Amino acid sequence: MSEDRRLDVLRAIVEDYVATKEPVGSRALVERHSLGVSPATIRNDMAALEEGGYIAQPHTSAGRVPTDKGYRLFVDQLSTVKPLSSPERRAIGTFLETAQDLDDVVDRAVRLIAQLTQQVAVVQYPSLRRSALRHVELVPVGLRHLLVVLITDTGRVEQRTLELGTDLDESVVARLRTRLNVSAAGRRLSELPVALGELTDGFAPADQVLVNAVVAVVEETLAQESEERVVLAGTANLARVGSTDVRSIGPVLEALEEQVVLLRLFSEMAEDHAAVAVRIGRETQHDGLVETSFVTTGYGDEGGGSVARIGSIGPLRMDYPGTMSAVRAVARYLTRILAQ
Amino acid sequence: MSEDRRLDVLRAIVEDYVATKEPVGSRALVERHSLGVSPATIRNDMAALEEGGYIAQPHTSAGRVPTDKGYRLFVDQLSTVKPLSSPERRAIGTFLETAQDLDDVVDRAVRLIAQLTQQVAVVQYPSLRRSALRHVELVPVGLRHLLVVLITDTGRVEQRTLELGTDLDESVVARLRTRLNVSAAGRRLSELPVALGELTDGFAPADQVLVNAVVAVVEETLAQESEERVVLAGTANLARVGSTDVRSIGPVLEALEEQVVLLRLFSEMAEDHAAVAVRIGRETQHDGLVETSFVTTGYGDEGGGSVARIGSIGPLRMDYPGTMSAVRAVARYLTRILAQ
DNA sequence: GATTGGCACTCGCGTGCGGGGAGTGCTACC
DNA sequence: GGTAGCACTCCCCGCACGCGAGTGCCAATC
């Protein structure tokens, strides 16, 4: 029994099942693929594949369906990259280039992936932690409120309003602003707390309350991982006819609303930034997502600075090569755009 | 035939149908409500109500179900307000008060409504158009980029990056910053363009390029209605068992992803800011939402300034009184919090 | 005139049954 | 190892049937 052919059979099963959404039998397989052998032979191969846990039958006397393990093998070894058509590439480029600001770019990118993959697209906002601080701005608002604005080199802006116990002294604010920027300019956010610690020196004791409050806010903002926002698009694709079992979309929607879940997945998949990572079924480690797969890749690494991820969530029986190339293509354009 | 009792019957039908999710028959009606008459009498009333278009039967020999018109009458005349329990009120208050910033407040409010109503919650961000400008900040970013930050009195921050043809002159930026704030402070955004027009005077011709560019960006940002964002929560509630027909959630999700649709609805329902407005079924004027109702109210009107809406979308057979009071309660707290 | 009890009628829905078909596993053969 | 044949399993579909809920109508009653 040829080992190669067995893998061919697995590939054929995955492809047919993805295309038809129905369990695939031995006869259909030899008809649609030129395997050069008879159905009976295929049946033997299928028995072996089932033995190995790569395929399963929903019920006796039904065709075979790939298991998580089968999809995994397919993704790792059997699938070939499916390049996008050049009109598609062009559309991606122009669509992203005409965006207005960071929010707009991210929004368009995620819609684009939803559109291309016909699945749910997810994008993680550029992470504060890994990006560098470009500027800190302090803006007095009224007498007793101070707006703290942090600007990162990815163009992201974070703001916090600070309520003070005493009235503001504009000159102190100005001095603090200057010193903050001297300490902060170009630093990674993770390196900042150290630099900020020394800052209180050189201010009058009366003003140190203000200084400490501002420093605290800056640190707190940076520490706040919850600021790692994710944005979704294409949730309606979950309900498309022929998608996953319609009943199962409830848990999926719940999972998608839990930003924590998505952020955990993103971070777990971040090992190799540039590569396209895939989590299949139970590999997601989340009950609501056992019947889905998640395809992600990193974007925005140019200049070594900020890093985040973008991806697509779809049914187990998704078009893996297509999804992977769509995600990768959008991520590349996104990276290019963000580099300005 | 008593007109009053007929309305009682309609109310009972709506209440029972909402509670049981099943068409309600004449016998069940007399058993569950002390109407003091026999099923046969009820049947006569039901025939009249059907004649009037307030109820319908899914099929012959089934019970009755309210029509859009029936729900409308119920909402307008038959329902009584259902006040929230005091623990609920307290929970709302503390949950909203512990929020960090505007984004957080809005996010919590929308989750709260999703939780309370077990439906999809929608919130519209405070509108730029109607709020007043508090401060404009110009932040040089590198030599040739300028970040323009607009701060409104609702605590909202808008930013735009500006790419310049020439290098920045810090002193010109400082002067422009000052003058902008003099012109802008406390003005409504709609009144601004006039004030900005006169601003170019008093700058050297060489600097007018910069000034004009900044003014253009400010105006453009204000003009951009697309900045009216909406945020959702609780979409998973759409898929809860016993919710609407599970197949029909696809169109609903599509509609919800179209911010335009929601913004149109919000604006159409904004006539009476403080009141709770309801759109039932076809009244939404949107195909994807014919099987849903939308309950909204305004929030944030204190001081006469900014105004936006918050609401809940659920099946036609929703608990109208409960939804209405939940939406109103959250809106009130929200208004209070935003007033600081 | 409104209300009521009685009654025939209509359907939806669940159940059981049987046939057709797809697909498998096994075995004997090349 | 590959192939052909064959019995077997089980899903799915259509169908008939009966039950039950609910209605509409009518004649009787208050």
mmCIF file of C-alpha atoms in Angstrom, chain B:
data_model
loop_
_atom_site.group_PDB
_atom_site.id
_atom_site.type_symbol
_atom_site.label_atom_id
_atom_site.label_comp_id
_atom_site.label_asym_id
_atom_site.label_seq_id
_atom_site.Cartn_x
_atom_site.Cartn_y
_atom_site.Cartn_z
ATOM 1 C CA MET B 1 -69.217 43.401 23.039
ATOM 2 C CA SER B 2 -67.069 45.384 25.367
ATOM 3 C CA GLU B 3 -64.307 47.405 23.758
ATOM 4 C CA ASP B 4 -62.352 47.411 26.997
ATOM 5 C CA ARG B 5 -62.297 43.695 27.271
ATOM 6 C CA ARG B 6 -61.107 43.412 23.725
ATOM 7 C CA LEU B 7 -58.066 45.454 24.618
ATOM 8 C CA ASP B 8 -57.588 43.347 27.712
ATOM 9 C CA VAL B 9 -57.597 40.321 25.476
ATOM 10 C CA LEU B 10 -54.993 41.847 23.208
ATOM 11 C CA ARG B 11 -52.826 42.675 26.180
ATOM 12 C CA ALA B 12 -53.191 39.155 27.493
ATOM 13 C CA ILE B 13 -52.309 37.705 24.112
ATOM 14 C CA VAL B 14 -49.176 39.802 23.867
ATOM 15 C CA GLU B 15 -48.099 38.953 27.384
ATOM 16 C CA ASP B 16 -48.733 35.250 27.032
ATOM 17 C CA TYR B 17 -47.127 35.046 23.639
ATOM 18 C CA VAL B 18 -44.049 36.840 24.869
ATOM 19 C CA ALA B 19 -43.893 34.527 27.862
ATOM 20 C CA THR B 20 -44.531 31.218 26.121
ATOM 21 C CA LYS B 21 -43.346 31.916 22.588
ATOM 22 C CA GLU B 22 -46.322 29.970 21.355
ATOM 23 C CA PRO B 23 -49.528 31.022 19.670
ATOM 24 C CA VAL B 24 -52.125 31.505 22.343
ATOM 25 C CA GLY B 25 -55.605 30.046 22.186
ATOM 26 C CA SER B 26 -58.859 31.081 23.736
ATOM 27 C CA ARG B 27 -58.881 28.454 26.439
ATOM 28 C CA ALA B 28 -55.360 29.151 27.687
ATOM 29 C CA LEU B 29 -56.303 32.798 27.837
ATOM 30 C CA VAL B 30 -59.236 32.392 30.213
ATOM 31 C CA GLU B 31 -57.233 29.997 32.333
ATOM 32 C CA ARG B 32 -54.234 32.258 32.812
ATOM 33 C CA HIS B 33 -56.054 35.552 33.095
ATOM 34 C CA SER B 34 -59.136 36.168 35.148
ATOM 35 C CA LEU B 35 -61.211 37.601 32.360
ATOM 36 C CA GLY B 36 -64.484 36.349 33.797
ATOM 37 C CA VAL B 37 -65.884 35.080 30.530
ATOM 38 C CA SER B 38 -65.858 31.853 28.612
ATOM 39 C CA PRO B 39 -63.489 30.809 25.821
ATOM 40 C CA ALA B 40 -66.260 31.229 23.275
ATOM 41 C CA THR B 41 -66.613 34.871 24.162
ATOM 42 C CA ILE B 42 -62.894 35.331 23.860
ATOM 43 C CA ARG B 43 -63.067 33.749 20.464
ATOM 44 C CA ASN B 44 -65.485 36.412 19.347
ATOM 45 C CA ASP B 45 -63.159 39.115 20.608
ATOM 46 C CA MET B 46 -60.257 37.451 18.898
ATOM 47 C CA ALA B 47 -62.145 37.365 15.635
ATOM 48 C CA ALA B 48 -62.707 41.092 15.980
ATOM 49 C CA LEU B 49 -59.065 41.729 16.810
ATOM 50 C CA GLU B 50 -58.029 39.708 13.818
ATOM 51 C CA GLU B 51 -60.467 41.660 11.697
ATOM 52 C CA GLY B 52 -58.801 44.818 12.924
ATOM 53 C CA GLY B 53 -55.374 43.473 12.029
ATOM 54 C CA TYR B 54 -54.027 43.304 15.558
ATOM 55 C CA ILE B 55 -53.537 39.571 15.701
ATOM 56 C CA ALA B 56 -53.185 36.755 13.214
ATOM 57 C CA GLN B 57 -52.945 33.013 13.178
ATOM 58 C CA PRO B 58 -49.847 31.325 11.785
ATOM 59 C CA HIS B 59 -52.086 28.646 10.308
ATOM 60 C CA THR B 60 -55.696 27.712 10.602
ATOM 61 C CA SER B 61 -56.411 25.882 13.809
ATOM 62 C CA ALA B 62 -53.527 27.488 15.599
ATOM 63 C CA GLY B 63 -53.682 30.080 18.331
ATOM 64 C CA ARG B 64 -53.236 33.792 17.698
ATOM 65 C CA VAL B 65 -50.077 35.813 17.484
ATOM 66 C CA PRO B 66 -49.851 39.593 17.681
ATOM 67 C CA THR B 67 -49.100 41.460 14.479
ATOM 68 C CA ASP B 68 -46.832 44.493 14.217
ATOM 69 C CA LYS B 69 -49.949 46.582 14.605
ATOM 70 C CA GLY B 70 -50.925 44.630 17.692
ATOM 71 C CA TYR B 71 -47.567 45.168 19.334
ATOM 72 C CA ARG B 72 -47.765 48.833 18.421
ATOM 73 C CA LEU B 73 -51.091 49.222 20.196
ATOM 74 C CA PHE B 74 -49.746 47.292 23.142
ATOM 75 C CA VAL B 75 -46.707 49.501 23.438
ATOM 76 C CA ASP B 76 -48.656 52.713 22.981
ATOM 77 C CA GLN B 77 -51.628 52.036 25.211
ATOM 78 C CA LEU B 78 -51.651 48.736 26.985
ATOM 79 C CA SER B 79 -48.310 48.240 28.627
ATOM 80 C CA THR B 80 -47.461 49.518 32.041
ATOM 81 C CA VAL B 81 -43.993 50.535 33.018
ATOM 82 C CA LYS B 82 -42.069 47.847 34.778
ATOM 83 C CA PRO B 83 -39.636 49.513 37.163
ATOM 84 C CA LEU B 84 -36.323 47.811 37.727
ATOM 85 C CA SER B 85 -35.664 46.260 41.067
ATOM 86 C CA SER B 86 -33.576 48.360 43.367
ATOM 87 C CA PRO B 87 -30.649 45.908 43.357
ATOM 88 C CA GLU B 88 -30.679 46.227 39.591
ATOM 89 C CA ARG B 89 -30.577 49.984 39.826
ATOM 90 C CA ARG B 90 -27.742 49.878 42.261
ATOM 91 C CA ALA B 91 -25.794 47.464 40.080
ATOM 92 C CA ILE B 92 -26.174 49.761 37.105
ATOM 93 C CA GLY B 93 -24.965 52.723 39.059
ATOM 94 C CA THR B 94 -21.867 51.161 40.519
ATOM 95 C CA PHE B 95 -20.983 49.362 37.324
ATOM 96 C CA LEU B 96 -21.031 52.571 35.346
ATOM 97 C CA GLU B 97 -19.397 54.705 37.980
ATOM 98 C CA THR B 98 -16.299 52.577 38.173
ATOM 99 C CA ALA B 99 -15.554 53.102 34.487
ATOM 100 C CA GLN B 100 -12.248 54.652 33.511
ATOM 101 C CA ASP B 101 -12.851 56.871 30.524
ATOM 102 C CA LEU B 102 -15.413 57.630 27.862
ATOM 103 C CA ASP B 103 -14.736 54.483 25.887
ATOM 104 C CA ASP B 104 -15.060 52.440 29.012
ATOM 105 C CA VAL B 105 -18.302 54.064 30.069
ATOM 106 C CA VAL B 106 -19.854 53.504 26.676
ATOM 107 C CA ASP B 107 -18.615 49.954 26.563
ATOM 108 C CA ARG B 108 -20.025 49.161 29.962
ATOM 109 C CA ALA B 109 -23.335 50.781 29.202
ATOM 110 C CA VAL B 110 -23.846 48.724 26.088
ATOM 111 C CA ARG B 111 -22.892 45.491 27.806
ATOM 112 C CA LEU B 112 -25.232 46.359 30.613
ATOM 113 C CA ILE B 113 -28.172 46.700 28.280
ATOM 114 C CA ALA B 114 -27.301 43.478 26.511
ATOM 115 C CA GLN B 115 -27.227 41.787 29.881
ATOM 116 C CA LEU B 116 -30.412 43.311 31.226
ATOM 117 C CA THR B 117 -32.502 42.782 28.122
ATOM 118 C CA GLN B 118 -30.846 39.586 26.947
ATOM 119 C CA GLN B 119 -30.881 41.111 23.522
ATOM 120 C CA VAL B 120 -28.504 42.964 21.260
ATOM 121 C CA ALA B 121 -27.539 46.340 22.632
ATOM 122 C CA VAL B 122 -26.482 49.256 20.472
ATOM 123 C CA VAL B 123 -24.978 52.547 21.503
ATOM 124 C CA GLN B 124 -24.191 55.562 19.414
ATOM 125 C CA TYR B 125 -21.120 57.522 20.356
ATOM 126 C CA PRO B 126 -21.774 61.101 21.393
ATOM 127 C CA SER B 127 -22.086 63.054 18.197
ATOM 128 C CA LEU B 128 -19.403 65.512 17.235
ATOM 129 C CA ARG B 129 -21.819 67.820 15.501
ATOM 130 C CA ARG B 130 -23.746 68.818 18.528
ATOM 131 C CA SER B 131 -21.072 68.822 21.156
ATOM 132 C CA ALA B 132 -18.858 71.752 21.947
ATOM 133 C CA LEU B 133 -15.139 71.941 21.343
ATOM 134 C CA ARG B 134 -13.063 72.222 24.448
ATOM 135 C CA HIS B 135 -9.548 72.240 23.180
ATOM 136 C CA VAL B 136 -7.409 71.822 20.101
ATOM 137 C CA GLU B 137 -3.944 70.436 20.495
ATOM 138 C CA LEU B 138 -1.235 70.417 17.850
ATOM 139 C CA VAL B 139 1.551 67.924 18.328
ATOM 140 C CA PRO B 140 4.552 67.866 16.021
ATOM 141 C CA VAL B 141 5.472 64.315 15.140
ATOM 142 C CA GLY B 142 8.855 64.189 13.522
ATOM 143 C CA LEU B 143 9.733 67.105 11.296
ATOM 144 C CA ARG B 144 7.007 66.958 8.739
ATOM 145 C CA HIS B 145 4.016 65.484 10.472
ATOM 146 C CA LEU B 146 1.577 67.227 12.712
ATOM 147 C CA LEU B 147 -0.935 65.474 14.869
ATOM 148 C CA VAL B 148 -4.155 67.401 15.336
ATOM 149 C CA VAL B 149 -6.145 66.443 18.413
ATOM 150 C CA LEU B 150 -9.667 67.748 19.004
ATOM 151 C CA ILE B 151 -11.178 67.439 22.443
ATOM 152 C CA THR B 152 -14.892 67.885 22.979
ATOM 153 C CA ASP B 153 -16.732 68.652 26.154
ATOM 154 C CA THR B 154 -18.031 65.109 26.255
ATOM 155 C CA GLY B 155 -14.487 63.905 26.710
ATOM 156 C CA ARG B 156 -14.277 62.606 23.199
ATOM 157 C CA VAL B 157 -10.952 62.882 21.428
ATOM 158 C CA GLU B 158 -10.520 62.962 17.669
ATOM 159 C CA GLN B 159 -7.180 62.842 15.983
ATOM 160 C CA ARG B 160 -5.811 63.333 12.511
ATOM 161 C CA THR B 161 -2.285 63.212 11.256
ATOM 162 C CA LEU B 162 -1.259 65.860 8.808
ATOM 163 C CA GLU B 163 1.578 65.469 6.357
ATOM 164 C CA LEU B 164 3.313 68.721 5.512
ATOM 165 C CA GLY B 165 5.291 69.801 2.500
ATOM 166 C CA THR B 166 7.759 71.802 4.551
ATOM 167 C CA ASP B 167 9.503 71.411 7.850
ATOM 168 C CA LEU B 168 7.689 72.541 10.956
ATOM 169 C CA ASP B 169 8.388 75.776 12.738
ATOM 170 C CA GLU B 170 7.636 75.213 16.404
ATOM 171 C CA SER B 171 6.890 78.852 17.125
ATOM 172 C CA VAL B 172 4.334 79.068 14.368
ATOM 173 C CA VAL B 173 2.726 75.911 15.650
ATOM 174 C CA ALA B 174 2.589 77.385 19.125
ATOM 175 C CA ARG B 175 0.960 80.583 17.895
ATOM 176 C CA LEU B 176 -1.518 78.682 15.791
ATOM 177 C CA ARG B 177 -2.351 76.498 18.761
ATOM 178 C CA THR B 178 -3.100 79.522 20.880
ATOM 179 C CA ARG B 179 -5.206 81.249 18.292
ATOM 180 C CA LEU B 180 -7.105 78.126 17.453
ATOM 181 C CA ASN B 181 -8.043 77.689 21.059
ATOM 182 C CA VAL B 182 -9.118 81.260 21.403
ATOM 183 C CA SER B 183 -11.384 80.862 18.395
ATOM 184 C CA ALA B 184 -12.632 77.456 19.324
ATOM 185 C CA ALA B 185 -13.109 77.374 23.057
ATOM 186 C CA GLY B 186 -16.638 76.403 23.975
ATOM 187 C CA ARG B 187 -18.017 76.732 20.466
ATOM 188 C CA ARG B 188 -20.344 74.212 19.036
ATOM 189 C CA LEU B 189 -18.764 72.344 16.211
ATOM 190 C CA SER B 190 -21.394 73.572 13.841
ATOM 191 C CA GLU B 191 -20.465 77.178 14.533
ATOM 192 C CA LEU B 192 -16.782 76.663 14.029
ATOM 193 C CA PRO B 193 -16.168 76.956 10.312
ATOM 194 C CA VAL B 194 -17.049 80.638 10.451
ATOM 195 C CA ALA B 195 -14.643 81.340 13.272
ATOM 196 C CA LEU B 196 -11.892 79.430 11.570
ATOM 197 C CA GLY B 197 -12.203 81.349 8.354
ATOM 198 C CA GLU B 198 -10.733 84.498 9.835
ATOM 199 C CA LEU B 199 -7.810 82.685 11.312
ATOM 200 C CA THR B 200 -5.336 82.959 8.480
ATOM 201 C CA ASP B 201 -4.950 86.696 9.009
ATOM 202 C CA GLY B 202 -1.992 87.538 11.164
ATOM 203 C CA PHE B 203 0.298 84.838 9.850
ATOM 204 C CA ALA B 204 3.183 85.363 7.474
ATOM 205 C CA PRO B 205 2.346 84.301 3.926
ATOM 206 C CA ALA B 206 4.902 81.508 4.139
ATOM 207 C CA ASP B 207 3.164 80.071 7.157
ATOM 208 C CA GLN B 208 -0.304 80.307 5.713
ATOM 209 C CA VAL B 209 0.169 76.989 3.993
ATOM 210 C CA LEU B 210 0.467 75.360 7.368
ATOM 211 C CA VAL B 211 -2.401 77.302 8.851
ATOM 212 C CA ASN B 212 -4.678 76.507 5.975
ATOM 213 C CA ALA B 213 -3.788 72.868 6.114
ATOM 214 C CA VAL B 214 -4.567 72.658 9.808
ATOM 215 C CA VAL B 215 -7.815 74.535 9.439
ATOM 216 C CA ALA B 216 -8.780 72.280 6.571
ATOM 217 C CA VAL B 217 -8.135 69.199 8.649
ATOM 218 C CA VAL B 218 -10.163 70.528 11.548
ATOM 219 C CA GLU B 219 -13.065 71.364 9.292
ATOM 220 C CA GLU B 220 -12.858 68.092 7.487
ATOM 221 C CA THR B 221 -12.878 66.152 10.703
ATOM 222 C CA LEU B 222 -15.918 67.990 11.917
ATOM 223 C CA ALA B 223 -17.732 67.581 8.646
ATOM 224 C CA GLN B 224 -17.133 63.884 8.654
ATOM 225 C CA GLU B 225 -20.331 62.393 9.818
ATOM 226 C CA SER B 226 -18.925 58.925 9.361
ATOM 227 C CA GLU B 227 -17.270 59.429 12.687
ATOM 228 C CA GLU B 228 -20.619 58.640 14.213
ATOM 229 C CA ARG B 229 -19.655 55.262 15.481
ATOM 230 C CA VAL B 230 -21.957 52.684 16.937
ATOM 231 C CA VAL B 231 -20.933 49.873 19.223
ATOM 232 C CA LEU B 232 -22.712 46.575 19.705
ATOM 233 C CA ALA B 233 -22.908 44.013 22.449
ATOM 234 C CA GLY B 234 -24.784 40.795 23.033
ATOM 235 C CA THR B 235 -25.002 39.586 19.470
ATOM 236 C CA ALA B 236 -24.727 36.093 20.899
ATOM 237 C CA ASN B 237 -28.168 36.627 22.365
ATOM 238 C CA LEU B 238 -29.515 36.399 18.836
ATOM 239 C CA ALA B 239 -28.649 32.731 18.781
ATOM 240 C CA ARG B 240 -30.115 31.836 22.135
ATOM 241 C CA VAL B 241 -32.469 28.915 21.893
ATOM 242 C CA GLY B 242 -36.049 30.010 21.659
ATOM 243 C CA SER B 243 -35.045 33.344 20.304
ATOM 244 C CA THR B 244 -36.253 34.263 16.862
ATOM 245 C CA ASP B 245 -36.152 31.696 14.119
ATOM 246 C CA VAL B 246 -32.535 30.695 14.063
ATOM 247 C CA ARG B 247 -32.371 30.989 10.295
ATOM 248 C CA SER B 248 -33.412 34.576 10.358
ATOM 249 C CA ILE B 249 -30.412 35.780 12.285
ATOM 250 C CA GLY B 250 -28.264 36.067 9.186
ATOM 251 C CA PRO B 251 -30.040 39.137 7.816
ATOM 252 C CA VAL B 252 -30.124 40.642 11.276
ATOM 253 C CA LEU B 253 -26.384 40.288 11.708
ATOM 254 C CA GLU B 254 -25.894 41.856 8.312
ATOM 255 C CA ALA B 255 -28.058 44.776 9.247
ATOM 256 C CA LEU B 256 -26.205 45.215 12.507
ATOM 257 C CA GLU B 257 -22.882 45.328 10.719
ATOM 258 C CA GLU B 258 -24.104 48.148 8.581
ATOM 259 C CA GLN B 259 -23.465 51.110 10.776
ATOM 260 C CA VAL B 260 -25.401 53.198 8.313
ATOM 261 C CA VAL B 261 -28.587 51.304 8.988
ATOM 262 C CA LEU B 262 -28.301 51.744 12.720
ATOM 263 C CA LEU B 263 -27.371 55.381 12.438
ATOM 264 C CA ARG B 264 -30.355 56.066 10.224
ATOM 265 C CA LEU B 265 -32.647 54.388 12.713
ATOM 266 C CA PHE B 266 -31.126 56.276 15.588
ATOM 267 C CA SER B 267 -31.566 59.581 13.847
ATOM 268 C CA GLU B 268 -35.144 58.801 12.820
ATOM 269 C CA MET B 269 -35.999 57.974 16.391
ATOM 270 C CA ALA B 270 -34.428 61.096 17.836
ATOM 271 C CA GLU B 271 -37.486 63.348 17.635
ATOM 272 C CA ASP B 272 -38.156 63.381 21.325
ATOM 273 C CA HIS B 273 -34.763 63.064 22.893
ATOM 274 C CA ALA B 274 -35.765 62.043 26.384
ATOM 275 C CA ALA B 275 -38.558 59.648 25.488
ATOM 276 C CA VAL B 276 -38.151 55.973 24.820
ATOM 277 C CA ALA B 277 -38.890 55.307 21.160
ATOM 278 C CA VAL B 278 -39.868 51.953 19.698
ATOM 279 C CA ARG B 279 -39.754 50.678 16.131
ATOM 280 C CA ILE B 280 -41.639 47.479 15.559
ATOM 281 C CA GLY B 281 -40.962 45.109 12.687
ATOM 282 C CA ARG B 282 -41.518 46.778 9.342
ATOM 283 C CA GLU B 283 -41.445 50.163 10.988
ATOM 284 C CA THR B 284 -37.683 49.820 10.960
ATOM 285 C CA GLN B 285 -37.872 50.134 7.190
ATOM 286 C CA HIS B 286 -35.171 47.579 6.798
ATOM 287 C CA ASP B 287 -35.575 44.119 5.327
ATOM 288 C CA GLY B 288 -33.150 42.468 7.678
ATOM 289 C CA LEU B 289 -35.000 43.787 10.675
ATOM 290 C CA VAL B 290 -38.617 42.970 9.818
ATOM 291 C CA GLU B 291 -38.687 40.341 12.510
ATOM 292 C CA THR B 292 -37.151 42.518 15.173
ATOM 293 C CA SER B 293 -38.018 45.547 17.214
ATOM 294 C CA PHE B 294 -35.752 48.357 18.230
ATOM 295 C CA VAL B 295 -36.094 50.245 21.501
ATOM 296 C CA THR B 296 -34.010 53.373 21.952
ATOM 297 C CA THR B 297 -33.722 56.513 23.949
ATOM 298 C CA GLY B 298 -31.404 59.492 24.064
ATOM 299 C CA TYR B 299 -28.720 60.062 26.637
ATOM 300 C CA GLY B 300 -26.281 62.771 27.578
ATOM 301 C CA ASP B 301 -28.437 65.849 27.107
ATOM 302 C CA GLU B 302 -27.532 67.557 30.356
ATOM 303 C CA GLY B 303 -26.318 71.056 29.739
ATOM 304 C CA GLY B 304 -28.151 71.010 26.426
ATOM 305 C CA GLY B 305 -25.014 69.922 24.645
ATOM 306 C CA SER B 306 -24.131 66.599 23.126
ATOM 307 C CA VAL B 307 -26.714 64.030 22.331
ATOM 308 C CA ALA B 308 -26.651 60.431 21.275
ATOM 309 C CA ARG B 309 -28.771 57.326 21.596
ATOM 310 C CA ILE B 310 -28.644 53.919 23.116
ATOM 311 C CA GLY B 311 -30.956 51.001 22.605
ATOM 312 C CA SER B 312 -31.747 47.346 22.378
ATOM 313 C CA ILE B 313 -32.742 45.176 19.437
ATOM 314 C CA GLY B 314 -34.696 41.995 19.956
ATOM 315 C CA PRO B 315 -37.330 39.770 18.471
ATOM 316 C CA LEU B 316 -40.805 41.109 17.789
ATOM 317 C CA ARG B 317 -41.954 39.100 20.727
ATOM 318 C CA MET B 318 -39.760 40.904 23.164
ATOM 319 C CA ASP B 319 -40.602 42.024 26.668
ATOM 320 C CA TYR B 320 -41.391 45.597 25.704
ATOM 321 C CA PRO B 321 -41.982 47.061 29.155
ATOM 322 C CA GLY B 322 -38.865 45.412 30.527
ATOM 323 C CA THR B 323 -36.703 46.436 27.620
ATOM 324 C CA MET B 324 -37.977 49.975 27.694
ATOM 325 C CA SER B 325 -37.307 50.451 31.359
ATOM 326 C CA ALA B 326 -33.864 48.871 31.132
ATOM 327 C CA VAL B 327 -32.901 51.120 28.260
ATOM 328 C CA ARG B 328 -34.232 54.171 29.999
ATOM 329 C CA ALA B 329 -32.539 53.370 33.280
ATOM 330 C CA VAL B 330 -29.144 52.857 31.700
ATOM 331 C CA ALA B 331 -29.535 56.011 29.631
ATOM 332 C CA ARG B 332 -30.275 58.041 32.731
ATOM 333 C CA TYR B 333 -27.285 56.775 34.620
ATOM 334 C CA LEU B 334 -25.189 57.280 31.545
ATOM 335 C CA THR B 335 -26.305 60.862 31.277
ATOM 336 C CA ARG B 336 -25.482 61.454 34.898
ATOM 337 C CA ILE B 337 -22.020 59.927 34.611
ATOM 338 C CA LEU B 338 -21.156 61.855 31.499
ATOM 339 C CA ALA B 339 -22.072 65.091 33.214
ATOM 340 C CA GLN B 340 -19.252 64.151 35.605
#
